[in-house]
PDB file of N, CA and C in Angstrom:
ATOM      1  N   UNK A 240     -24.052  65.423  17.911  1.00  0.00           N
ATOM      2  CA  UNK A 240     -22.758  64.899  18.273  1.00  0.00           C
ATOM      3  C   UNK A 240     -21.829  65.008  17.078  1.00  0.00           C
ATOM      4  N   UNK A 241     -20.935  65.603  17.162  1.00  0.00           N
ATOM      5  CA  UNK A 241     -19.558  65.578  16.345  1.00  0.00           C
ATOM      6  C   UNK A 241     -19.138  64.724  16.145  1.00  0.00           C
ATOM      7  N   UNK A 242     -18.315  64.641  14.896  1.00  0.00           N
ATOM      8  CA  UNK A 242     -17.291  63.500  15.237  1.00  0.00           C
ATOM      9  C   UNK A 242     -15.503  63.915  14.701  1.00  0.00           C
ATOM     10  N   UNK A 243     -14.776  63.684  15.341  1.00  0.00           N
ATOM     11  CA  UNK A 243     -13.656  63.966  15.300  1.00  0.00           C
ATOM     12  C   UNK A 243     -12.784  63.387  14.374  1.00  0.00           C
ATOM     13  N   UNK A 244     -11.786  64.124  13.492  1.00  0.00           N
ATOM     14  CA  UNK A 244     -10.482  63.026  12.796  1.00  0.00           C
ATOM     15  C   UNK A 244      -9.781  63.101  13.621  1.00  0.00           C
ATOM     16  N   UNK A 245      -8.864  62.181  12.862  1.00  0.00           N
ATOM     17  CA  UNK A 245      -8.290  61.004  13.900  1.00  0.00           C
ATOM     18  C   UNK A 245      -6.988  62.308  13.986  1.00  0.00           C
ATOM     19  N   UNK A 246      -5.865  62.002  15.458  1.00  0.00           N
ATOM     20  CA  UNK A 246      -4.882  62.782  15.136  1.00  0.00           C
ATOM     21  C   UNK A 246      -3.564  62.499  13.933  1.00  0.00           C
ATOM     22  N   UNK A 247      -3.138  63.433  13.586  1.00  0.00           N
ATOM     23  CA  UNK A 247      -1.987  63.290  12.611  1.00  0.00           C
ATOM     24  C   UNK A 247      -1.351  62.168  12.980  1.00  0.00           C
ATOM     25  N   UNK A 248      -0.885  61.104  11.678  1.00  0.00           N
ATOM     26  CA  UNK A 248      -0.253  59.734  11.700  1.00  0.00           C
ATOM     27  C   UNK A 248      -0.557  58.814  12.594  1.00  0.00           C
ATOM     28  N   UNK A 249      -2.099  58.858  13.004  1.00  0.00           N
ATOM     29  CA  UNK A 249      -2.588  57.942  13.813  1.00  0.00           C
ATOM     30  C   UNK A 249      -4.126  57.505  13.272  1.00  0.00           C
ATOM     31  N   UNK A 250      -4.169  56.105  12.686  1.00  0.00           N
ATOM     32  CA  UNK A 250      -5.044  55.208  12.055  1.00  0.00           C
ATOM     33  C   UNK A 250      -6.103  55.395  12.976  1.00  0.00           C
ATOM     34  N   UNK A 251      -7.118  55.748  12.165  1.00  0.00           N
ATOM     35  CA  UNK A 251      -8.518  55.362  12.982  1.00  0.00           C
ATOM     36  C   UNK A 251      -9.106  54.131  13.300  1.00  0.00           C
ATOM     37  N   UNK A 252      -9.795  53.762  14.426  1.00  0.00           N
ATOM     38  CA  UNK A 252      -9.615  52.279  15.050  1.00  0.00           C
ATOM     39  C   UNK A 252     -10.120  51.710  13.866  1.00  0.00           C
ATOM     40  N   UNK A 253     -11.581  52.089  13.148  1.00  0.00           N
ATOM     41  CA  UNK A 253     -12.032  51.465  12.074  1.00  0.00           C
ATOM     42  C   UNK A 253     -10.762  50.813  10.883  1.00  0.00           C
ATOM     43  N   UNK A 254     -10.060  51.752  10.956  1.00  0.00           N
ATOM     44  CA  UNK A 254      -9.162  51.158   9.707  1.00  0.00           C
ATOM     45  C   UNK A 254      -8.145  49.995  10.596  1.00  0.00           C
ATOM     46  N   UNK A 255      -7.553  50.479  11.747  1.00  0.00           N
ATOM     47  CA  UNK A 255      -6.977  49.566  12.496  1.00  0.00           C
ATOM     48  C   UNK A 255      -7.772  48.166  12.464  1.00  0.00           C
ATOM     49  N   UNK A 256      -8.608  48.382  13.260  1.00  0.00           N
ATOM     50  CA  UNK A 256      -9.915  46.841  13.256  1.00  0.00           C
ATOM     51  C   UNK A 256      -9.596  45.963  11.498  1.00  0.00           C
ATOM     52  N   UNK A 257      -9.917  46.827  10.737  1.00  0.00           N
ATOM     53  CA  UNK A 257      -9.868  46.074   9.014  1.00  0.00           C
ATOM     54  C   UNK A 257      -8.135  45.646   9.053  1.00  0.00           C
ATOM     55  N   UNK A 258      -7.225  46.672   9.310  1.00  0.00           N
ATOM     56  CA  UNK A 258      -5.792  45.517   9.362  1.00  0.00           C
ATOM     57  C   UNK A 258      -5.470  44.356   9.821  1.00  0.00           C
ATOM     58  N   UNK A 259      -6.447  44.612  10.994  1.00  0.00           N
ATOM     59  CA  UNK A 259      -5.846  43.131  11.908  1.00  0.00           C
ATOM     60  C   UNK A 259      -7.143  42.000  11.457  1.00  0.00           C
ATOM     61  N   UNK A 260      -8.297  42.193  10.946  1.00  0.00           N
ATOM     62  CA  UNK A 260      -9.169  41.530  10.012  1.00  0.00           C
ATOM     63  C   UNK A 260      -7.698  40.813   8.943  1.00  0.00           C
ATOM     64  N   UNK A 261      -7.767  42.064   7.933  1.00  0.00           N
ATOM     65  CA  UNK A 261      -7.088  40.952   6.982  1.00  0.00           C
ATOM     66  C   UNK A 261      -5.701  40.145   7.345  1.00  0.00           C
ATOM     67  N   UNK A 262      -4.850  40.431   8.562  1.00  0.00           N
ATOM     68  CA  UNK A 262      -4.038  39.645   8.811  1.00  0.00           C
ATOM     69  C   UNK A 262      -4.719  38.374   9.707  1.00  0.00           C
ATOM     70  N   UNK A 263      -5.339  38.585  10.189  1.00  0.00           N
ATOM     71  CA  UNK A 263      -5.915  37.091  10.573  1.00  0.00           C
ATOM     72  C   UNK A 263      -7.014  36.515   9.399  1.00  0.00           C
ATOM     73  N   UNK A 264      -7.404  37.049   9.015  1.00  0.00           N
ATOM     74  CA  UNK A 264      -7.605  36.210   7.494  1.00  0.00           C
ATOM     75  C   UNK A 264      -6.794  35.292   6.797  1.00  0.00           C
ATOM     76  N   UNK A 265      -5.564  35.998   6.636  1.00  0.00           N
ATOM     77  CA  UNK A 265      -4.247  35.577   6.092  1.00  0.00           C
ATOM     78  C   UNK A 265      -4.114  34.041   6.746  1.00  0.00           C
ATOM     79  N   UNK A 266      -3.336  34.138   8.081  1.00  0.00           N
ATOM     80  CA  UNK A 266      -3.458  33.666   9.296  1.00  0.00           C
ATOM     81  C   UNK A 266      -4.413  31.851   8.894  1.00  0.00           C
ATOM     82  N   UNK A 267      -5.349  32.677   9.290  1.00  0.00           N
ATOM     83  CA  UNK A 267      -6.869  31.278   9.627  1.00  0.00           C
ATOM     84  C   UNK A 267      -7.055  30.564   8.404  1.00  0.00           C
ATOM     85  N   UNK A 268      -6.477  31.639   6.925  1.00  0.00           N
ATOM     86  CA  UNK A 268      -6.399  30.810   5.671  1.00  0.00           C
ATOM     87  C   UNK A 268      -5.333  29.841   5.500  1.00  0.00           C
ATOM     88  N   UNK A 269      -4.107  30.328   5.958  1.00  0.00           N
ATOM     89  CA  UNK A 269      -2.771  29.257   5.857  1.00  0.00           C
ATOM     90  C   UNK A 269      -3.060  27.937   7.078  1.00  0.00           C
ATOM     91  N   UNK A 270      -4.007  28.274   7.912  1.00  0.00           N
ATOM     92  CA  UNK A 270      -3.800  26.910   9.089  1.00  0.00           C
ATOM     93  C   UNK A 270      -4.830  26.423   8.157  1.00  0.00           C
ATOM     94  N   UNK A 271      -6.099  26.771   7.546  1.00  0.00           N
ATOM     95  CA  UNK A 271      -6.832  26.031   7.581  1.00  0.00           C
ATOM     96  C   UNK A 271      -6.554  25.385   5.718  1.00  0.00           C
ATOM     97  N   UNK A 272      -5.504  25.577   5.428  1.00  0.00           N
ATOM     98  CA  UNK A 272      -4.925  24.453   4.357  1.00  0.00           C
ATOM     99  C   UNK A 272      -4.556  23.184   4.989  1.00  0.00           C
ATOM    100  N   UNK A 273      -4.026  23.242   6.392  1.00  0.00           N
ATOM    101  CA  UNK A 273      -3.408  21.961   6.709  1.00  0.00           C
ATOM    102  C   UNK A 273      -4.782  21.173   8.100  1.00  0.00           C
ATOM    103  N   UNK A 274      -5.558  21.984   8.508  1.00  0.00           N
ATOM    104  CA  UNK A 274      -6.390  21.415   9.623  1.00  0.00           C
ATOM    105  C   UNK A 274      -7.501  22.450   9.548  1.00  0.00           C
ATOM    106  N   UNK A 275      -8.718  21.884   9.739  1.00  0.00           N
ATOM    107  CA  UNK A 275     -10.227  22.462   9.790  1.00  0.00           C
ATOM    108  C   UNK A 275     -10.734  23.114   8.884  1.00  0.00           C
ATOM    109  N   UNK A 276     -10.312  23.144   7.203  1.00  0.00           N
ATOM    110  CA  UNK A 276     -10.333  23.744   6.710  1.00  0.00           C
ATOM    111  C   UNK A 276     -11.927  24.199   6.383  1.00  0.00           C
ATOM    112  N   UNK A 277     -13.048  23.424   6.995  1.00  0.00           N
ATOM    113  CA  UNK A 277     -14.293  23.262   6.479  1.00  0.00           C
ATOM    114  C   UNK A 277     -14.375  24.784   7.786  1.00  0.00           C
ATOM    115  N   UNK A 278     -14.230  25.173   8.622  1.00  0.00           N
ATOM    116  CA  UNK A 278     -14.410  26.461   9.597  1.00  0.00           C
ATOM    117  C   UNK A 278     -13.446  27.208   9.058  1.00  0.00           C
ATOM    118  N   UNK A 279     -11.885  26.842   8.992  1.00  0.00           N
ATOM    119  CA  UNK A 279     -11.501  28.270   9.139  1.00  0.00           C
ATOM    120  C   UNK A 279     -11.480  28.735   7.607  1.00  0.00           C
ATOM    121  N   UNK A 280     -11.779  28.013   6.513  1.00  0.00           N
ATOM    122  CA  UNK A 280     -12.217  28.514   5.089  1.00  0.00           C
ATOM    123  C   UNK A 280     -12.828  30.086   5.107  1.00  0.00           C
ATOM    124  N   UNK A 281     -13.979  28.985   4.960  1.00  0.00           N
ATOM    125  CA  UNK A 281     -15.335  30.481   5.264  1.00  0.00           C
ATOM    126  C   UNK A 281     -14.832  31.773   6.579  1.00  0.00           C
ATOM    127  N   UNK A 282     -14.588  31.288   7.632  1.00  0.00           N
ATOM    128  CA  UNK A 282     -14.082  32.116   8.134  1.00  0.00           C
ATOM    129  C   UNK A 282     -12.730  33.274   7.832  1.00  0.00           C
ATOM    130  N   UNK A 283     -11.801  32.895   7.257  1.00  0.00           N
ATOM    131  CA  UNK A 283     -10.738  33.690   6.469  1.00  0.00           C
ATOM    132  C   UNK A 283     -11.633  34.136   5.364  1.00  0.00           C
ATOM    133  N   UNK A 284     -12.594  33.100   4.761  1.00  0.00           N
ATOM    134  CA  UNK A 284     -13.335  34.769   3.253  1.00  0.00           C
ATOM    135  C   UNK A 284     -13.930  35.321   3.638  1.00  0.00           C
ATOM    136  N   UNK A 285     -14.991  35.674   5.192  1.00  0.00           N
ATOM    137  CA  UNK A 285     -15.620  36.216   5.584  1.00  0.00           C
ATOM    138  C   UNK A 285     -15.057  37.750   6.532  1.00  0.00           C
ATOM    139  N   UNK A 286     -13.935  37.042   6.903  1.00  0.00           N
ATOM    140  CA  UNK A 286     -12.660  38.111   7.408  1.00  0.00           C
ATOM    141  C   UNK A 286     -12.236  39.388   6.127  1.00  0.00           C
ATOM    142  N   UNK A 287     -11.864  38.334   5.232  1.00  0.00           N
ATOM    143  CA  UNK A 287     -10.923  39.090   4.002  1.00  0.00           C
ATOM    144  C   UNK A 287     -12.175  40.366   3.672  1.00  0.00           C
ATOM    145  N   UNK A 288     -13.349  39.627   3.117  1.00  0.00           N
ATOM    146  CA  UNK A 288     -14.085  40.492   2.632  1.00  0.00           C
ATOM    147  C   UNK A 288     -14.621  41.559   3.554  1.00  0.00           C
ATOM    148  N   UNK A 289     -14.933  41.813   4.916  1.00  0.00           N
ATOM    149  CA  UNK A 289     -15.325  42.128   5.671  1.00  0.00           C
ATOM    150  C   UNK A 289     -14.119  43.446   5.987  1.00  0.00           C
ATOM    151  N   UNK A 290     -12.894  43.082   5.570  1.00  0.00           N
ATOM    152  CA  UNK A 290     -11.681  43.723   5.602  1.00  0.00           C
ATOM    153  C   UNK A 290     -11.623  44.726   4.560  1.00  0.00           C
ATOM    154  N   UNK A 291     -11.408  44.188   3.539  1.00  0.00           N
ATOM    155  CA  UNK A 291     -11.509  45.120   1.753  1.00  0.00           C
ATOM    156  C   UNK A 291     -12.869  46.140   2.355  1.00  0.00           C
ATOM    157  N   UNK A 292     -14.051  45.756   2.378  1.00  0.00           N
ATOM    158  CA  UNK A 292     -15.043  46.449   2.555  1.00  0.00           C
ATOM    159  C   UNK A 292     -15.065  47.664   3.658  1.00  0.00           C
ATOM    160  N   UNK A 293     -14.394  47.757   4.517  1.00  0.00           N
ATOM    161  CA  UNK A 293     -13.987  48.990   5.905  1.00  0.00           C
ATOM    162  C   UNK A 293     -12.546  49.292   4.686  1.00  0.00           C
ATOM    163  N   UNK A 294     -11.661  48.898   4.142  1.00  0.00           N
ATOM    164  CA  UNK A 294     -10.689  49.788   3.398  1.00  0.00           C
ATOM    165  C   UNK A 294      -9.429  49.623   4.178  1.00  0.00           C
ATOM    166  N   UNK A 295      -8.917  48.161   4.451  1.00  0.00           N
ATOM    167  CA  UNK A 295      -7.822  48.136   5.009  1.00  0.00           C
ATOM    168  C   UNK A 295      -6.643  49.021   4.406  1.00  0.00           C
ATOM    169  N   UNK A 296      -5.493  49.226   4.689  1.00  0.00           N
ATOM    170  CA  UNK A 296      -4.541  49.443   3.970  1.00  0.00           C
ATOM    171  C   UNK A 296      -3.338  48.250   3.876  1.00  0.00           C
ATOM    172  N   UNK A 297      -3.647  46.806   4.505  1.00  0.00           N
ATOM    173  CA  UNK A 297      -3.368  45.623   4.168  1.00  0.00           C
ATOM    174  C   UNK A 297      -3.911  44.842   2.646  1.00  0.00           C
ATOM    175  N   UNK A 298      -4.542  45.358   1.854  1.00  0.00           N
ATOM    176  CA  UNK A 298      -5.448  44.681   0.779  1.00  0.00           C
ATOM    177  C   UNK A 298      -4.605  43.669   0.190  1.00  0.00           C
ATOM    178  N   UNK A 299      -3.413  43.167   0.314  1.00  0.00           N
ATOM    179  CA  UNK A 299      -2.787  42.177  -0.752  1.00  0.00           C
ATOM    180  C   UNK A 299      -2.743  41.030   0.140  1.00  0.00           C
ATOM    181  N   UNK A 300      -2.355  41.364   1.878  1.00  0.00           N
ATOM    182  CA  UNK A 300      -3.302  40.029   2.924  1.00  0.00           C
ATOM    183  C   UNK A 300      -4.743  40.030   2.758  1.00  0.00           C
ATOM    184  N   UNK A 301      -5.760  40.782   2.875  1.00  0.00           N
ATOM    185  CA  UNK A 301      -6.632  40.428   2.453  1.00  0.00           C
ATOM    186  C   UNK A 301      -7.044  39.912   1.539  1.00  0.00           C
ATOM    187  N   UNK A 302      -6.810  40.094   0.055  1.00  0.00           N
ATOM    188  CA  UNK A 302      -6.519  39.156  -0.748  1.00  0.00           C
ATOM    189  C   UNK A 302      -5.753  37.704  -0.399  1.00  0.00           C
ATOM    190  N   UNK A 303      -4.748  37.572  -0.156  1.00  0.00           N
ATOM    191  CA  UNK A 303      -4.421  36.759   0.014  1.00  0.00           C
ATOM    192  C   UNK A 303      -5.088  35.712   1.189  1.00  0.00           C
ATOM    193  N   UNK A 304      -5.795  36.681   2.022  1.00  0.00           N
ATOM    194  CA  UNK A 304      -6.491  35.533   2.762  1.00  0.00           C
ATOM    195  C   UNK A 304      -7.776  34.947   2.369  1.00  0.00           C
ATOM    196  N   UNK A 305      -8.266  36.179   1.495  1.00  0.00           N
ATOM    197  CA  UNK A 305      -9.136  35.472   0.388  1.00  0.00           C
ATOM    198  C   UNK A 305      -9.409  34.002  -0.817  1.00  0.00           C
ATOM    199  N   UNK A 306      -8.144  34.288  -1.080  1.00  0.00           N
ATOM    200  CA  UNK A 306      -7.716  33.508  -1.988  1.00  0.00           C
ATOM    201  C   UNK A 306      -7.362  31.929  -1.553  1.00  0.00           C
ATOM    202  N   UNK A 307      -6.696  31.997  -0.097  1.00  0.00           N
ATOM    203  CA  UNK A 307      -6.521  31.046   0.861  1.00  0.00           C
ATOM    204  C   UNK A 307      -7.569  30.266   1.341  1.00  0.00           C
ATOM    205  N   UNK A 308      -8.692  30.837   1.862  1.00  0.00           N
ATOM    206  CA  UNK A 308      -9.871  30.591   2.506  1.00  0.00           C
ATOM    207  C   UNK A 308     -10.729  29.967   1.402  1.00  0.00           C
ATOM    208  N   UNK A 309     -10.651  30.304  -0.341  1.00  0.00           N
ATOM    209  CA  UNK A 309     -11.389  29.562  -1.467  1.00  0.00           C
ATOM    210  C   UNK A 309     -10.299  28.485  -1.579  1.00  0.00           C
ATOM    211  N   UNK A 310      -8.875  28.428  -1.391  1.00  0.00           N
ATOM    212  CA  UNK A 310      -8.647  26.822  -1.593  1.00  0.00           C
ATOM    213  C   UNK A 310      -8.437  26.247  -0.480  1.00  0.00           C
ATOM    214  N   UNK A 311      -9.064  25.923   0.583  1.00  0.00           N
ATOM    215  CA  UNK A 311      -8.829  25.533   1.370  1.00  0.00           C
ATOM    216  C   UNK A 311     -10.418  24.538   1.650  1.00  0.00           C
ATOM    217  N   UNK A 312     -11.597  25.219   1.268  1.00  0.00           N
ATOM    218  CA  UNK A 312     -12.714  24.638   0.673  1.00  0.00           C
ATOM    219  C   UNK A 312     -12.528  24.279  -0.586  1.00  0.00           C
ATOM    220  N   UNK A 313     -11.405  24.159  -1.342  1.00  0.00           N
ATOM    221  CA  UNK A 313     -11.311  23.270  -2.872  1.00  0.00           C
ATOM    222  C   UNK A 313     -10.380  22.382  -2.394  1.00  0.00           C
ATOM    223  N   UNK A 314      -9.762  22.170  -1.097  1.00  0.00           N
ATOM    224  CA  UNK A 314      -8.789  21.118  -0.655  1.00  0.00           C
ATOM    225  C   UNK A 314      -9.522  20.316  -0.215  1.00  0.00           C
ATOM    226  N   UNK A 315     -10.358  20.638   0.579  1.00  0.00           N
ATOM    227  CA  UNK A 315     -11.372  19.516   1.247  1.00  0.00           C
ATOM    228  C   UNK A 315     -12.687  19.153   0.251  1.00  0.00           C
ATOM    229  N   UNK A 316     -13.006  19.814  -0.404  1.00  0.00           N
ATOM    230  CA  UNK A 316     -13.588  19.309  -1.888  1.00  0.00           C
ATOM    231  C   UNK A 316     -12.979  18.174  -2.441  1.00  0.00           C
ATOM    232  N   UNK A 317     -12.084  18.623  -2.838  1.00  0.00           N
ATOM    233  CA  UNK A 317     -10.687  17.595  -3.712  1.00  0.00           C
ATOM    234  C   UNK A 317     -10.462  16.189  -2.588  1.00  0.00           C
ATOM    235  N   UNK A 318     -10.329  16.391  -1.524  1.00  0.00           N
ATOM    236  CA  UNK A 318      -9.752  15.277  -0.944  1.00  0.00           C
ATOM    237  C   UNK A 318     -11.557  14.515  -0.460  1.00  0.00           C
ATOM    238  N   UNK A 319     -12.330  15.246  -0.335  1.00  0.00           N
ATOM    239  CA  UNK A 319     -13.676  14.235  -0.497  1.00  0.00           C
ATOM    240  C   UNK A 319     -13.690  13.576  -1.448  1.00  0.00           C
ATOM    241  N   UNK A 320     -14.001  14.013  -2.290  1.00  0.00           N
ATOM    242  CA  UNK A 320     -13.894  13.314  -3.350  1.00  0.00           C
ATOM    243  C   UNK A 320     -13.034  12.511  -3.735  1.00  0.00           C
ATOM    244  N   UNK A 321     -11.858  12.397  -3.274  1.00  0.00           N
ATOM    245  CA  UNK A 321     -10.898  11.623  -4.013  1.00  0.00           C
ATOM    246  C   UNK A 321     -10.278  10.265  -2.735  1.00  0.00           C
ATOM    247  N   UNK A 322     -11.316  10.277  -1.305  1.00  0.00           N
ATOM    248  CA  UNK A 322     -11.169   9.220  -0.640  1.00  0.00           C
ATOM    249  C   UNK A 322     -13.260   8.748  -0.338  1.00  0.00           C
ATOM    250  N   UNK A 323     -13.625   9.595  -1.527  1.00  0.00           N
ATOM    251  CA  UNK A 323     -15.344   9.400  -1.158  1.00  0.00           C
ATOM    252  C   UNK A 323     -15.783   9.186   0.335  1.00  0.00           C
ATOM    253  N   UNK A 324     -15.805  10.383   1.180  1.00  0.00           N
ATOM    254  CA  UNK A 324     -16.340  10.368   2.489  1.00  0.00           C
ATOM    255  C   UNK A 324     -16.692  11.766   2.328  1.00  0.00           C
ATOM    256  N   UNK A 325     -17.210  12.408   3.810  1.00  0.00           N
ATOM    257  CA  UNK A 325     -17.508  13.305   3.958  1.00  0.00           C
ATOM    258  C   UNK A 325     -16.572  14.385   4.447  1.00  0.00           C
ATOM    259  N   UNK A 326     -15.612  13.671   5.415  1.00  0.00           N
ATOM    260  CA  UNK A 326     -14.397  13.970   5.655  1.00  0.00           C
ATOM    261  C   UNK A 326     -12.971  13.358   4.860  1.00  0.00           C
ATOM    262  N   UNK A 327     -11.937  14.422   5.594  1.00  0.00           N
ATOM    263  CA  UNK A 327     -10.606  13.656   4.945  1.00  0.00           C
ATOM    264  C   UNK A 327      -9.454  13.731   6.321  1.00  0.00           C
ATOM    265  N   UNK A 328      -8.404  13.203   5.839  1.00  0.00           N
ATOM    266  CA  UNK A 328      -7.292  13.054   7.224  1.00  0.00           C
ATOM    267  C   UNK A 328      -5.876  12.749   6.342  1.00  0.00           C
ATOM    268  N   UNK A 329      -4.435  13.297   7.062  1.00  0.00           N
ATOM    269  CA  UNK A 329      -3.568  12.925   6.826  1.00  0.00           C
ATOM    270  C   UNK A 329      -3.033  11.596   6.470  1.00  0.00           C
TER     271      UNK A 329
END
């Protein structure tokens, strides 16, 4: 079985799939600063990286949803700790 390139100025789904990875990375990292951050954390670094790794041509959302998704597990770190529970709330 062959496999074909893609036609002229048209993204192969693989790279397509990794764009819309790191924009919902982005995405699931900015909600999950303000709500769930203990899911959508890990989930936005698991996106981001999963993104960089197929070769988005988004890499500075991926980054950035990277970067989002590690403080968002240092927000809910920080606010455990600083009302001593397991959880935290507005």
């Amino acid at each position: 079985m062959q496999l074909t390139a893609p036609a002229a100025g048209r993204p192969d789904t693989r790279t397509r799939d990794a764009d819309g990875m790191a924009v919902a990375s982005f995405i699931l990292g900015l909600l999950g600063l303000l709500v769930l951050n203990i899911f959508l954390g890990p989930i936005a670094i698991a996106l981001a990286g999963v993104a960089l790794w197929r070769g988005t041509s988004r890499r500075g959302r991926a980054y950035l949803g990277l970067g989002l998704g590690v403080a968002d597990l240092a927000v809910l770190v920080i606010a455990m700790e600083m009302s001593h529970t397991v959880s935290w709330s507005l």
